Coordinates of N, CA, C and O in Angstrom, one line a residue:
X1 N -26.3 106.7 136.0 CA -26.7 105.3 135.9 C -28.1 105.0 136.5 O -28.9 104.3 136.0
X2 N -28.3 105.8 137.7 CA -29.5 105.6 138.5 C -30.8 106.2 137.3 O -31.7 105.5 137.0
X3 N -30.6 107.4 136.9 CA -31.6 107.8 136.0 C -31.7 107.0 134.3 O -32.8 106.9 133.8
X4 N -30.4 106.5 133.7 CA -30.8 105.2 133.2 C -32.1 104.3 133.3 O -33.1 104.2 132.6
X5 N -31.4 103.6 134.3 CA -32.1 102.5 134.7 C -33.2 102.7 135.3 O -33.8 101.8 135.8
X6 N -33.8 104.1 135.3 CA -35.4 104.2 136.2 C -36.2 104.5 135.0 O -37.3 104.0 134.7
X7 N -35.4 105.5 134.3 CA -36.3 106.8 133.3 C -35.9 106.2 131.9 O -36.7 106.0 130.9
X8 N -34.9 106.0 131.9 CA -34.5 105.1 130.4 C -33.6 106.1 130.2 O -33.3 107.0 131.0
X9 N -33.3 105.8 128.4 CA -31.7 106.0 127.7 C -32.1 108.0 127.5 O -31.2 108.9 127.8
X10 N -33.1 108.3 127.1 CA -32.9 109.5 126.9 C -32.7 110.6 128.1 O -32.2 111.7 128.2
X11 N -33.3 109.9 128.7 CA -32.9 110.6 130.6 C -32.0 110.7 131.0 O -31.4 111.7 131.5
X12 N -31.6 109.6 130.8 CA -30.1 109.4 130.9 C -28.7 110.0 130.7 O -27.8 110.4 131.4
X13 N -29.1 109.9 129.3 CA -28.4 111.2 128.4 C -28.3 112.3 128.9 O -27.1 112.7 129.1
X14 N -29.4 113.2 129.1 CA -29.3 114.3 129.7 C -29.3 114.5 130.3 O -29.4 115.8 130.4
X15 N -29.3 113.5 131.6 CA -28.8 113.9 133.0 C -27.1 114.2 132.5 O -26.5 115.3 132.7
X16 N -26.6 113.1 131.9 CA -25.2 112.6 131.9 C -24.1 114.1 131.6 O -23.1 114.5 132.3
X17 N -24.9 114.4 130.2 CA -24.2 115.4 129.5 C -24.5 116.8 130.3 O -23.8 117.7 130.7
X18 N -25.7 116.5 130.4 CA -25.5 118.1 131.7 C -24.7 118.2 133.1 O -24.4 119.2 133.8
X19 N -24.5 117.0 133.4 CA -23.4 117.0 134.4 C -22.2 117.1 133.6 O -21.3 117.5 134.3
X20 N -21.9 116.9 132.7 CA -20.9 117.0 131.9 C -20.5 117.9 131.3 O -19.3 118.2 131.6
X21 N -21.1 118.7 130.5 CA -20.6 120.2 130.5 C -21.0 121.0 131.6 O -20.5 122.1 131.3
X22 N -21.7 121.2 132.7 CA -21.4 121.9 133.6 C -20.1 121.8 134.3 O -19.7 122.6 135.2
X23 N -19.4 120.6 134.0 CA -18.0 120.8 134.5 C -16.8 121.2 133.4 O -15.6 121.5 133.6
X24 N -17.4 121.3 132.2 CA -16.4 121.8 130.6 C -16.4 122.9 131.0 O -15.3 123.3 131.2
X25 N -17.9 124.0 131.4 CA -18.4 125.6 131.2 C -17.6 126.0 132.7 O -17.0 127.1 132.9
X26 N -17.7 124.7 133.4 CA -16.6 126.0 134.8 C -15.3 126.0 134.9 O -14.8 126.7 135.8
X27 N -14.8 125.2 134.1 CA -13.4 124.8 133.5 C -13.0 125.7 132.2 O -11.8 126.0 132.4
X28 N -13.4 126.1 131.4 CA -13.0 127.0 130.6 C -13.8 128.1 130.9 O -13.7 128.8 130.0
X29 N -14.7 128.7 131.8 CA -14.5 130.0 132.6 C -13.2 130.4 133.4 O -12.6 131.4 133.2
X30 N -13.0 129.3 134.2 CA -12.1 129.8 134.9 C -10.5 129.5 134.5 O -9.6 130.0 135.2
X31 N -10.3 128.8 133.4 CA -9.2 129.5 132.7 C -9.2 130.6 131.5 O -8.2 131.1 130.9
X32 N -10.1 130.7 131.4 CA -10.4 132.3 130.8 C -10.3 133.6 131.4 O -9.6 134.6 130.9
X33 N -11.2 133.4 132.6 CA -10.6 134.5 133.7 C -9.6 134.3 134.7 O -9.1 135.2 135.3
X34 N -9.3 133.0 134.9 CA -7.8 133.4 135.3 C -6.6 132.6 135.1 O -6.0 132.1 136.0
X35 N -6.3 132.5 134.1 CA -5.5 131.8 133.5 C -4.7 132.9 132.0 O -3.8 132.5 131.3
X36 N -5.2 133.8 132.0 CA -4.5 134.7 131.0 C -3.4 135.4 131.9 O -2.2 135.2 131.6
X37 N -3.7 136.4 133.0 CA -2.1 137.4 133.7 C -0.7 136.5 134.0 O 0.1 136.8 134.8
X38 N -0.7 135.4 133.4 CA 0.9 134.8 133.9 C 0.9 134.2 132.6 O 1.4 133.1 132.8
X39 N 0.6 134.3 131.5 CA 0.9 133.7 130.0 C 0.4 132.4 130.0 O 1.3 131.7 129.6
X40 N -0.7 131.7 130.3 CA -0.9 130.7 130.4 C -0.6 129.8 131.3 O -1.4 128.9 131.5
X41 N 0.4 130.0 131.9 CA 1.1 129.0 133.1 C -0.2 129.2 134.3 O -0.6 130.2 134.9
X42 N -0.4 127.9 134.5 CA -1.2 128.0 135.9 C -2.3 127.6 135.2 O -2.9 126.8 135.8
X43 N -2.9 128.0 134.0 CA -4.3 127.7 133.7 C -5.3 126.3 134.0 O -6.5 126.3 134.1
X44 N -4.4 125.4 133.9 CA -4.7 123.9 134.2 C -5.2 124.1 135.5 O -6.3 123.8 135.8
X45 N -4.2 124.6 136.3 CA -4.4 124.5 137.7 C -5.9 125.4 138.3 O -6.5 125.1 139.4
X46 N -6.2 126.1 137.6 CA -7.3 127.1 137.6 C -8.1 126.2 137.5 O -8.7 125.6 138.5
X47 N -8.5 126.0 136.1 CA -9.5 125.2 135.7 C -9.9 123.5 136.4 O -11.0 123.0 136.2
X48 N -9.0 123.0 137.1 CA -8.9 121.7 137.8 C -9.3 122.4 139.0 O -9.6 121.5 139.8
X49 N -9.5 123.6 139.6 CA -10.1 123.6 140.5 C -11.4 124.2 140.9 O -12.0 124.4 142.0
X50 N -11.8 124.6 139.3 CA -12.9 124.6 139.0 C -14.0 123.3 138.8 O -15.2 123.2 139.2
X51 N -13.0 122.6 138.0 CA -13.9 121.0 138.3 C -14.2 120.6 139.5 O -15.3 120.1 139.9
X52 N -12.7 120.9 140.3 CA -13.5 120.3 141.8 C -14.3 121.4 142.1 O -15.0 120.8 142.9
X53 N -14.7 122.4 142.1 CA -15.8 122.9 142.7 C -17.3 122.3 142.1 O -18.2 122.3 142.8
X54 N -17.3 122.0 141.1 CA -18.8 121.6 140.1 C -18.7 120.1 141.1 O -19.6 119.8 141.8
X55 N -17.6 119.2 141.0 CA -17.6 118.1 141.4 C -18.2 118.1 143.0 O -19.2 117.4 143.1
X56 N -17.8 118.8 144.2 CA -18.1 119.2 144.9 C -19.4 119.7 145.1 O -20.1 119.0 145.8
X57 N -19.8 120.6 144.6 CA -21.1 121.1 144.5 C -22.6 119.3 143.8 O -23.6 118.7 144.0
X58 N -21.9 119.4 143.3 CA -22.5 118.1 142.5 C -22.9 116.9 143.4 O -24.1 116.6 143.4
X59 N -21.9 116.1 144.2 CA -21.5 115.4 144.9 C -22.3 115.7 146.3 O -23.0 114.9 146.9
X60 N -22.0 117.2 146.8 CA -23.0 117.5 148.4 C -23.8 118.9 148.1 O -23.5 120.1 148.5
X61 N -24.9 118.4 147.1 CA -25.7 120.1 147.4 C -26.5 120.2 148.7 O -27.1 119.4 149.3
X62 N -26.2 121.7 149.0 CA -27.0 121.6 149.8 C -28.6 121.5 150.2 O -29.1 121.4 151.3
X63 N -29.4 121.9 148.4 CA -30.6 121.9 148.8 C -30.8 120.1 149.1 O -31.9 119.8 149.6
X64 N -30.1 119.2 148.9 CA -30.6 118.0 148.9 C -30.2 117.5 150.3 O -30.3 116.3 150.4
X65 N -29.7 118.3 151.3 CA -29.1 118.3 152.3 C -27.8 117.3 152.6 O -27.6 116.4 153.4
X66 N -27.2 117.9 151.5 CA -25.6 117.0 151.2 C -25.8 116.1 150.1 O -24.8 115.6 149.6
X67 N -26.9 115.6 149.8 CA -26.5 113.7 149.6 C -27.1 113.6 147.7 O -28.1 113.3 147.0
X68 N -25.9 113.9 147.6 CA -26.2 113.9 145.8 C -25.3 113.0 145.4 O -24.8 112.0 146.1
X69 N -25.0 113.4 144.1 CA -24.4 111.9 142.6 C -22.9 111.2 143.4 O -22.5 111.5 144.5
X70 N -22.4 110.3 142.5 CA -21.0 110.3 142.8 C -19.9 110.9 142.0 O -18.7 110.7 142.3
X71 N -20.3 111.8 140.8 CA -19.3 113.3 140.3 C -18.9 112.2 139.3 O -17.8 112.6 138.9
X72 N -19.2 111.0 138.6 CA -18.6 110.5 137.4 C -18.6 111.2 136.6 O -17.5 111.8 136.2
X73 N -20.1 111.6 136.2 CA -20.4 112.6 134.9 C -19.3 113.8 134.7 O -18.7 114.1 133.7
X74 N -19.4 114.3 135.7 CA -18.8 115.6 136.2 C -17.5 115.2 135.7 O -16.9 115.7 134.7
X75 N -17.0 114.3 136.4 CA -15.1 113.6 136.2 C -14.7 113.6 134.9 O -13.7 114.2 134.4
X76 N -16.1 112.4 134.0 CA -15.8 112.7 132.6 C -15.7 114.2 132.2 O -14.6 114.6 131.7
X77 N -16.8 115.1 132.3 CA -16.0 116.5 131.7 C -14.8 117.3 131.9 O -14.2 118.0 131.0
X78 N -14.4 117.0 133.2 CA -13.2 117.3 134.0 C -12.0 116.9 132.5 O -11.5 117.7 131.7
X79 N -11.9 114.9 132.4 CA -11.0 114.9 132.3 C -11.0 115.2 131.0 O -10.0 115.6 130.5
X80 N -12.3 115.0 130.0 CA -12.0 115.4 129.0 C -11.9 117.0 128.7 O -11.5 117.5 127.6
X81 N -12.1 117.7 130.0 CA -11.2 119.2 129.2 C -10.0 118.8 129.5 O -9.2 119.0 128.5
X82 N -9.5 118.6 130.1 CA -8.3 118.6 130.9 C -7.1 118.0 129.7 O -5.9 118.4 129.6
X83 N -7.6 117.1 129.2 CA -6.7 116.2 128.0 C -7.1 115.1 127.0 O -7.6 114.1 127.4
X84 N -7.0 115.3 126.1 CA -8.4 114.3 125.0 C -7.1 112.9 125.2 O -7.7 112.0 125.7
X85 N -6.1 112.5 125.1 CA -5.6 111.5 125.8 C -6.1 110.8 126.8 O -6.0 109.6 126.9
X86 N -6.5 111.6 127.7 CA -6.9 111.3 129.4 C -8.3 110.4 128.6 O -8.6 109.2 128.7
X87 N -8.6 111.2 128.2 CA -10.1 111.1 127.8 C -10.2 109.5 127.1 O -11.1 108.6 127.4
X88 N -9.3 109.3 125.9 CA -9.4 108.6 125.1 C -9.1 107.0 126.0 O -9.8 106.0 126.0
X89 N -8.0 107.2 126.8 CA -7.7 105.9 127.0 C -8.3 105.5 128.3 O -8.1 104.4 128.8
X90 N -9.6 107.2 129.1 CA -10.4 106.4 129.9 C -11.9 106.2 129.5 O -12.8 106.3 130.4
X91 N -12.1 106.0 128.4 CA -13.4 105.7 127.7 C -12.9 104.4 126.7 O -13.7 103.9 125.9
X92 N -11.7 103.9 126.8 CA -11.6 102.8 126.0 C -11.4 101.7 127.4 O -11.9 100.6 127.3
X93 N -10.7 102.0 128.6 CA -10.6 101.5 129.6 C -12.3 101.7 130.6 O -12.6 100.9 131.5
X94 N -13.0 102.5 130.2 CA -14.7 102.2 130.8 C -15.2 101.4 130.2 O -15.9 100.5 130.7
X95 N -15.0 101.7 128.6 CA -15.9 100.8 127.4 C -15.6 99.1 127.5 O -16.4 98.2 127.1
X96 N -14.3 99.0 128.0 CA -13.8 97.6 127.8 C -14.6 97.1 129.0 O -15.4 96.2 128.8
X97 N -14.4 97.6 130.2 CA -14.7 97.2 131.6 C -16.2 96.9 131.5 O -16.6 95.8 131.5
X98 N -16.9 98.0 131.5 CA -18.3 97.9 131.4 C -18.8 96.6 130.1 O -19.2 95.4 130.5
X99 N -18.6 96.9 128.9 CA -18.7 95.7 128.2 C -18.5 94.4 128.6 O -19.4 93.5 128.4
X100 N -17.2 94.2 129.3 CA -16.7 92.4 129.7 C -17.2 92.4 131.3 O -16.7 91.4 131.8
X101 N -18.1 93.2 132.5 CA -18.4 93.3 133.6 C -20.0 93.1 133.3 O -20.8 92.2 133.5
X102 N -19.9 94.4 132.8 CA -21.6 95.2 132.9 C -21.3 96.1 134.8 O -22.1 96.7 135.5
X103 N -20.4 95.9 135.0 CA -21.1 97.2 136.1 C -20.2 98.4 136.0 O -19.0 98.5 136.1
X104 N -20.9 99.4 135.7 CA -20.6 100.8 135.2 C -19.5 101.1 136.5 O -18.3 101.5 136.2
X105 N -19.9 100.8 137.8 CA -19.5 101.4 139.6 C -17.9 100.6 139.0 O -16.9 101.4 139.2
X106 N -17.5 99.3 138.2 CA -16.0 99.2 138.7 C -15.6 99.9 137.2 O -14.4 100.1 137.1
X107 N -16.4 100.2 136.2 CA -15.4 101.2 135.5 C -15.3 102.7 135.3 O -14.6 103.2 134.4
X108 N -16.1 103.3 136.5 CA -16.2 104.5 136.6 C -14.6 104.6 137.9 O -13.7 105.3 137.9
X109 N -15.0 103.6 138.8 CA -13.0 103.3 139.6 C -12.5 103.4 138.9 O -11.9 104.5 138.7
X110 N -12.4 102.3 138.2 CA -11.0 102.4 137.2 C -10.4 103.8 136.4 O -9.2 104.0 136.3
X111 N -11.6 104.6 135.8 CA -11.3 105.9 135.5 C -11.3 106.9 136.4 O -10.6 107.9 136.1
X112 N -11.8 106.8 137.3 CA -11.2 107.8 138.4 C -9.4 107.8 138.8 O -8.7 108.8 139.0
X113 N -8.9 106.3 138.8 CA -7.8 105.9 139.2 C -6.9 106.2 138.0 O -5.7 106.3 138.2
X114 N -7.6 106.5 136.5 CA -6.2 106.5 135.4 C -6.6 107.7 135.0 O -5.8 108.4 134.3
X115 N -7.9 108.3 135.5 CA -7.6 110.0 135.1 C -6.5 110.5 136.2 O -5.8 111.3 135.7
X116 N -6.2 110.2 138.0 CA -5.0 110.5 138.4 C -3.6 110.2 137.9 O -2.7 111.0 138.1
X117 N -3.5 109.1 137.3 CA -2.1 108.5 137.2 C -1.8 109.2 136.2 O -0.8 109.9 136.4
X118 N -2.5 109.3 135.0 CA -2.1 110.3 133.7 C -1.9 111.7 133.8 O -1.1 112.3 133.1
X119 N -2.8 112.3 134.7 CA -2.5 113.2 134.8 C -0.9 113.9 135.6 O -0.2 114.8 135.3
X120 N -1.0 113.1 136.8 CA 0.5 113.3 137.1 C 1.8 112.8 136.1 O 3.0 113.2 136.4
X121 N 1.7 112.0 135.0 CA 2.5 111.7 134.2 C 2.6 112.6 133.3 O 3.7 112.8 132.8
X122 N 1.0 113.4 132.7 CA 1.5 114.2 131.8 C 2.0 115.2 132.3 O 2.9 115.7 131.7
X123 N 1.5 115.8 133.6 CA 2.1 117.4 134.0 C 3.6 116.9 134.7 O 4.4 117.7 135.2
X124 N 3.8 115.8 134.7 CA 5.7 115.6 134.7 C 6.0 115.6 133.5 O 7.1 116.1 133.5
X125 N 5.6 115.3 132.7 CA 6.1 115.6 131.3 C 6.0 117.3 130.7 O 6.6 117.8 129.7
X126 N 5.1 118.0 131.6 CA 5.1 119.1 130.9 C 4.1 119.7 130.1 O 4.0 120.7 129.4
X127 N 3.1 118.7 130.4 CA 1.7 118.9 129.3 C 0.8 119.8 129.6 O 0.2 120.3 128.8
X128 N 0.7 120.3 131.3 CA -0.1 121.4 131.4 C 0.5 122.8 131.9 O -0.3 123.6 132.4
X129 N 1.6 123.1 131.7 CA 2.4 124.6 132.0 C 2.0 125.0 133.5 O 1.6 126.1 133.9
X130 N 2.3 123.8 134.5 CA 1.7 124.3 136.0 C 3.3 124.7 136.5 O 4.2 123.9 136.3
X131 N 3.3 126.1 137.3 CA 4.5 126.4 137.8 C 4.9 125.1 138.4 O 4.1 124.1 138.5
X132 N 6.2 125.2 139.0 CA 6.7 124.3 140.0 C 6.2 124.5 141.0 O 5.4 123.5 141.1
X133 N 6.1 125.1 141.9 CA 5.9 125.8 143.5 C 4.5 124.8 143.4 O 4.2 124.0 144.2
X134 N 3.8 125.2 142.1 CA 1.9 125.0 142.2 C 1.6 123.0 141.2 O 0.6 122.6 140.6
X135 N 2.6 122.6 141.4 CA 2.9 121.1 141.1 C 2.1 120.4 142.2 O 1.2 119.6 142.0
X136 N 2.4 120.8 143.3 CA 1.9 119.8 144.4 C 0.5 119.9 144.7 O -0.2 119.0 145.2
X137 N -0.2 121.4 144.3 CA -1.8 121.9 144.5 C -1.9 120.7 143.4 O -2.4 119.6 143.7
X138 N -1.5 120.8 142.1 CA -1.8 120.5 140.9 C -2.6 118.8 141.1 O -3.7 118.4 140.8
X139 N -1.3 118.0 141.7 CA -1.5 116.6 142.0 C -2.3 116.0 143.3 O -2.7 114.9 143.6
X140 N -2.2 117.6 144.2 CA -3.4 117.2 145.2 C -4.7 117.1 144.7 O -5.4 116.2 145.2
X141 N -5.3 117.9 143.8 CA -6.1 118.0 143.4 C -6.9 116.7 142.7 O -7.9 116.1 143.0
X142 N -6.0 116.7 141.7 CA -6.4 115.4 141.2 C -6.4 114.2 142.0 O -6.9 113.2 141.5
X143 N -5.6 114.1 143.4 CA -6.1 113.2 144.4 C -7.1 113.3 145.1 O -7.5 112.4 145.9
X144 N -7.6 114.2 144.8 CA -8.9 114.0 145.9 C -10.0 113.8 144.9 O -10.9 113.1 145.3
X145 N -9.9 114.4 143.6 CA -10.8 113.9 142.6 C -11.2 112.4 143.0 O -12.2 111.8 143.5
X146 N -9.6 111.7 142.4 CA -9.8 110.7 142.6 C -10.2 109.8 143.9 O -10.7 108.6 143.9
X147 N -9.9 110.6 145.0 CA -10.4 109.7 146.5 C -11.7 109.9 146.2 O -12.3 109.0 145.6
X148 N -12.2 111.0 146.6 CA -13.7 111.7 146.2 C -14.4 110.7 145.7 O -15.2 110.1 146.3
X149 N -14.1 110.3 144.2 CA -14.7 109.1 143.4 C -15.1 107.5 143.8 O -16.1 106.8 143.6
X150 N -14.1 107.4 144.3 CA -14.1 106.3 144.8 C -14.6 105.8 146.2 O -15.1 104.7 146.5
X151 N -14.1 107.1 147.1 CA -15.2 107.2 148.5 C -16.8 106.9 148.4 O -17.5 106.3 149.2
X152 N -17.1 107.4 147.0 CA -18.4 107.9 146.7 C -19.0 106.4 146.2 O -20.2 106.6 146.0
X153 N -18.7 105.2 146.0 CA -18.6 104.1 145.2 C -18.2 103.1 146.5 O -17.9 101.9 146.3
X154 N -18.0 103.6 148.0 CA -17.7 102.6 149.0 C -18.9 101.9 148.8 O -18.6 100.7 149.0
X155 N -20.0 102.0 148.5 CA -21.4 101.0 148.6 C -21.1 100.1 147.7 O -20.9 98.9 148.0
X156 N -21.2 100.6 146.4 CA -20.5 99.8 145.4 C -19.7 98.9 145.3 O -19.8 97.9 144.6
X157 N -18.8 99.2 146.0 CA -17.3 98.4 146.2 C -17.9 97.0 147.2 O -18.0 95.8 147.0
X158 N -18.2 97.6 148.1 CA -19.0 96.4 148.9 C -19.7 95.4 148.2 O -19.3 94.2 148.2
X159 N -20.4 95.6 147.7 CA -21.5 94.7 146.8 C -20.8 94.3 145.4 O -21.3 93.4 144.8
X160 N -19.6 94.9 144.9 CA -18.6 94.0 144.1 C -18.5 93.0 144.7 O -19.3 92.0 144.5
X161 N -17.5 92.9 145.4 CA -17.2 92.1 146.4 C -18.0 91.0 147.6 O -17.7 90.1 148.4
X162 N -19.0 91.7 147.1 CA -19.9 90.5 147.8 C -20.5 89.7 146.6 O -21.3 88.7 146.8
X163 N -20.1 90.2 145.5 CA -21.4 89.7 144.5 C -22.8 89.9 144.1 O -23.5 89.1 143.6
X164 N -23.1 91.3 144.6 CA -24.5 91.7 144.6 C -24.5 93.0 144.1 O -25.6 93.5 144.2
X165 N -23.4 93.7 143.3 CA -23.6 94.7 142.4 C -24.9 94.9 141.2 O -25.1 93.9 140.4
X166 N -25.6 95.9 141.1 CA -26.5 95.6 139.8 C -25.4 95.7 138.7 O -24.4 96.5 138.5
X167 N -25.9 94.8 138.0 CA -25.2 95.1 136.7 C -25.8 95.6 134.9 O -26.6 95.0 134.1
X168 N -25.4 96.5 134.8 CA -25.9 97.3 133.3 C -27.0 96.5 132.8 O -26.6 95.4 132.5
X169 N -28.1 96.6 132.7 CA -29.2 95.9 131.6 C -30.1 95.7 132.8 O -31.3 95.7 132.8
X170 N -29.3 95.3 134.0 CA -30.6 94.8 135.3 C -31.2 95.8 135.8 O -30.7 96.9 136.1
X171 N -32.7 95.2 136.1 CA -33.4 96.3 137.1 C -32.3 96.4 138.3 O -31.5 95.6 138.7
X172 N -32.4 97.6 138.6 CA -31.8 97.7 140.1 C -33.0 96.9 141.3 O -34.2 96.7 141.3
X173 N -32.1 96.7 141.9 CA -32.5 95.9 143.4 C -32.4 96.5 144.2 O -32.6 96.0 145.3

């Protein structure tokens, strides 16, 4: 959003999408290489913790001496490997938000919060083949995604709430 709003739409873009598949490419590496010796089972769990490392790395590099993005972009690739479901109903739940708000910061929450809830709903349903024993890494995981996100948006949240959020189309302040 920050490169948006400084550099414009094409910058934007490719900041966006390159945070974006660098979280697809370490997600289907690492269920590539390790998600085949147990037939598939576990591969989710591989690959989700490959997101959190891109997310992580993303979030505190260290050449910047910790203090990088808040891992949205990143999140979106996340959840769109993870489940075109996830995906669909948190790009119609951003699209709506942002549209009727204009601030990106409360619908990038909101998708942080329904890429967890779905995903513990679908791997209770059975959607990602994660052993039992590795259920609990599975749903930690995606909790901290989601804390992670929204830790990252405490500034944001403040200035919701105060009424001093920028909102989409405004210069930043």
């Amino acid at each position: 959003t920050n490169v948006l709003r400084v550099m414009g739409k094409k910058a934007g873009a490719i900041v966006f999408f390159g945070d974006f598949f660098k979280a697809v490419f370490a997600m289907a590496l690492a269920q590539l290489l390790f998600g085949r010796g147990d037939g598939a089972v576990n591969s989710s769990l591989w690959a989700l913790y490959a997101g959190l490392g891109v997310t992580l790395g993303h979030n505190f590099p260290f050449y910047l001496k910790f203090r990088g993005g808040k891992g949205i972009a990143c999140m979106a690739g996340i959840l769109t490997f993870m489940d075109f479901r996830i995906m669909l109903t948190c790009l119609v739940v951003f699209g709506v938000t942002v549209g009727i708000t204009r601030y990106v910061s409360l619908g990038s929450i909101l998708v942080a919060v329904i890429f967890f809830a779905e995903l513990v709903i679908f791997e209770s349903m059975g959607s990602y083949r994660v052993s039992t024993p590795n259920r609990i890494q599975f749903y930690a995981l995606g909790a901290i995604l989601m804390c992670m996100a929204i830790w990252r948006h405490r500034s944001n949240i403040g200035r919701l709430l105060s009424g001093t959020e920028n909102k989409l189309g405004a210069k930043k302040s």
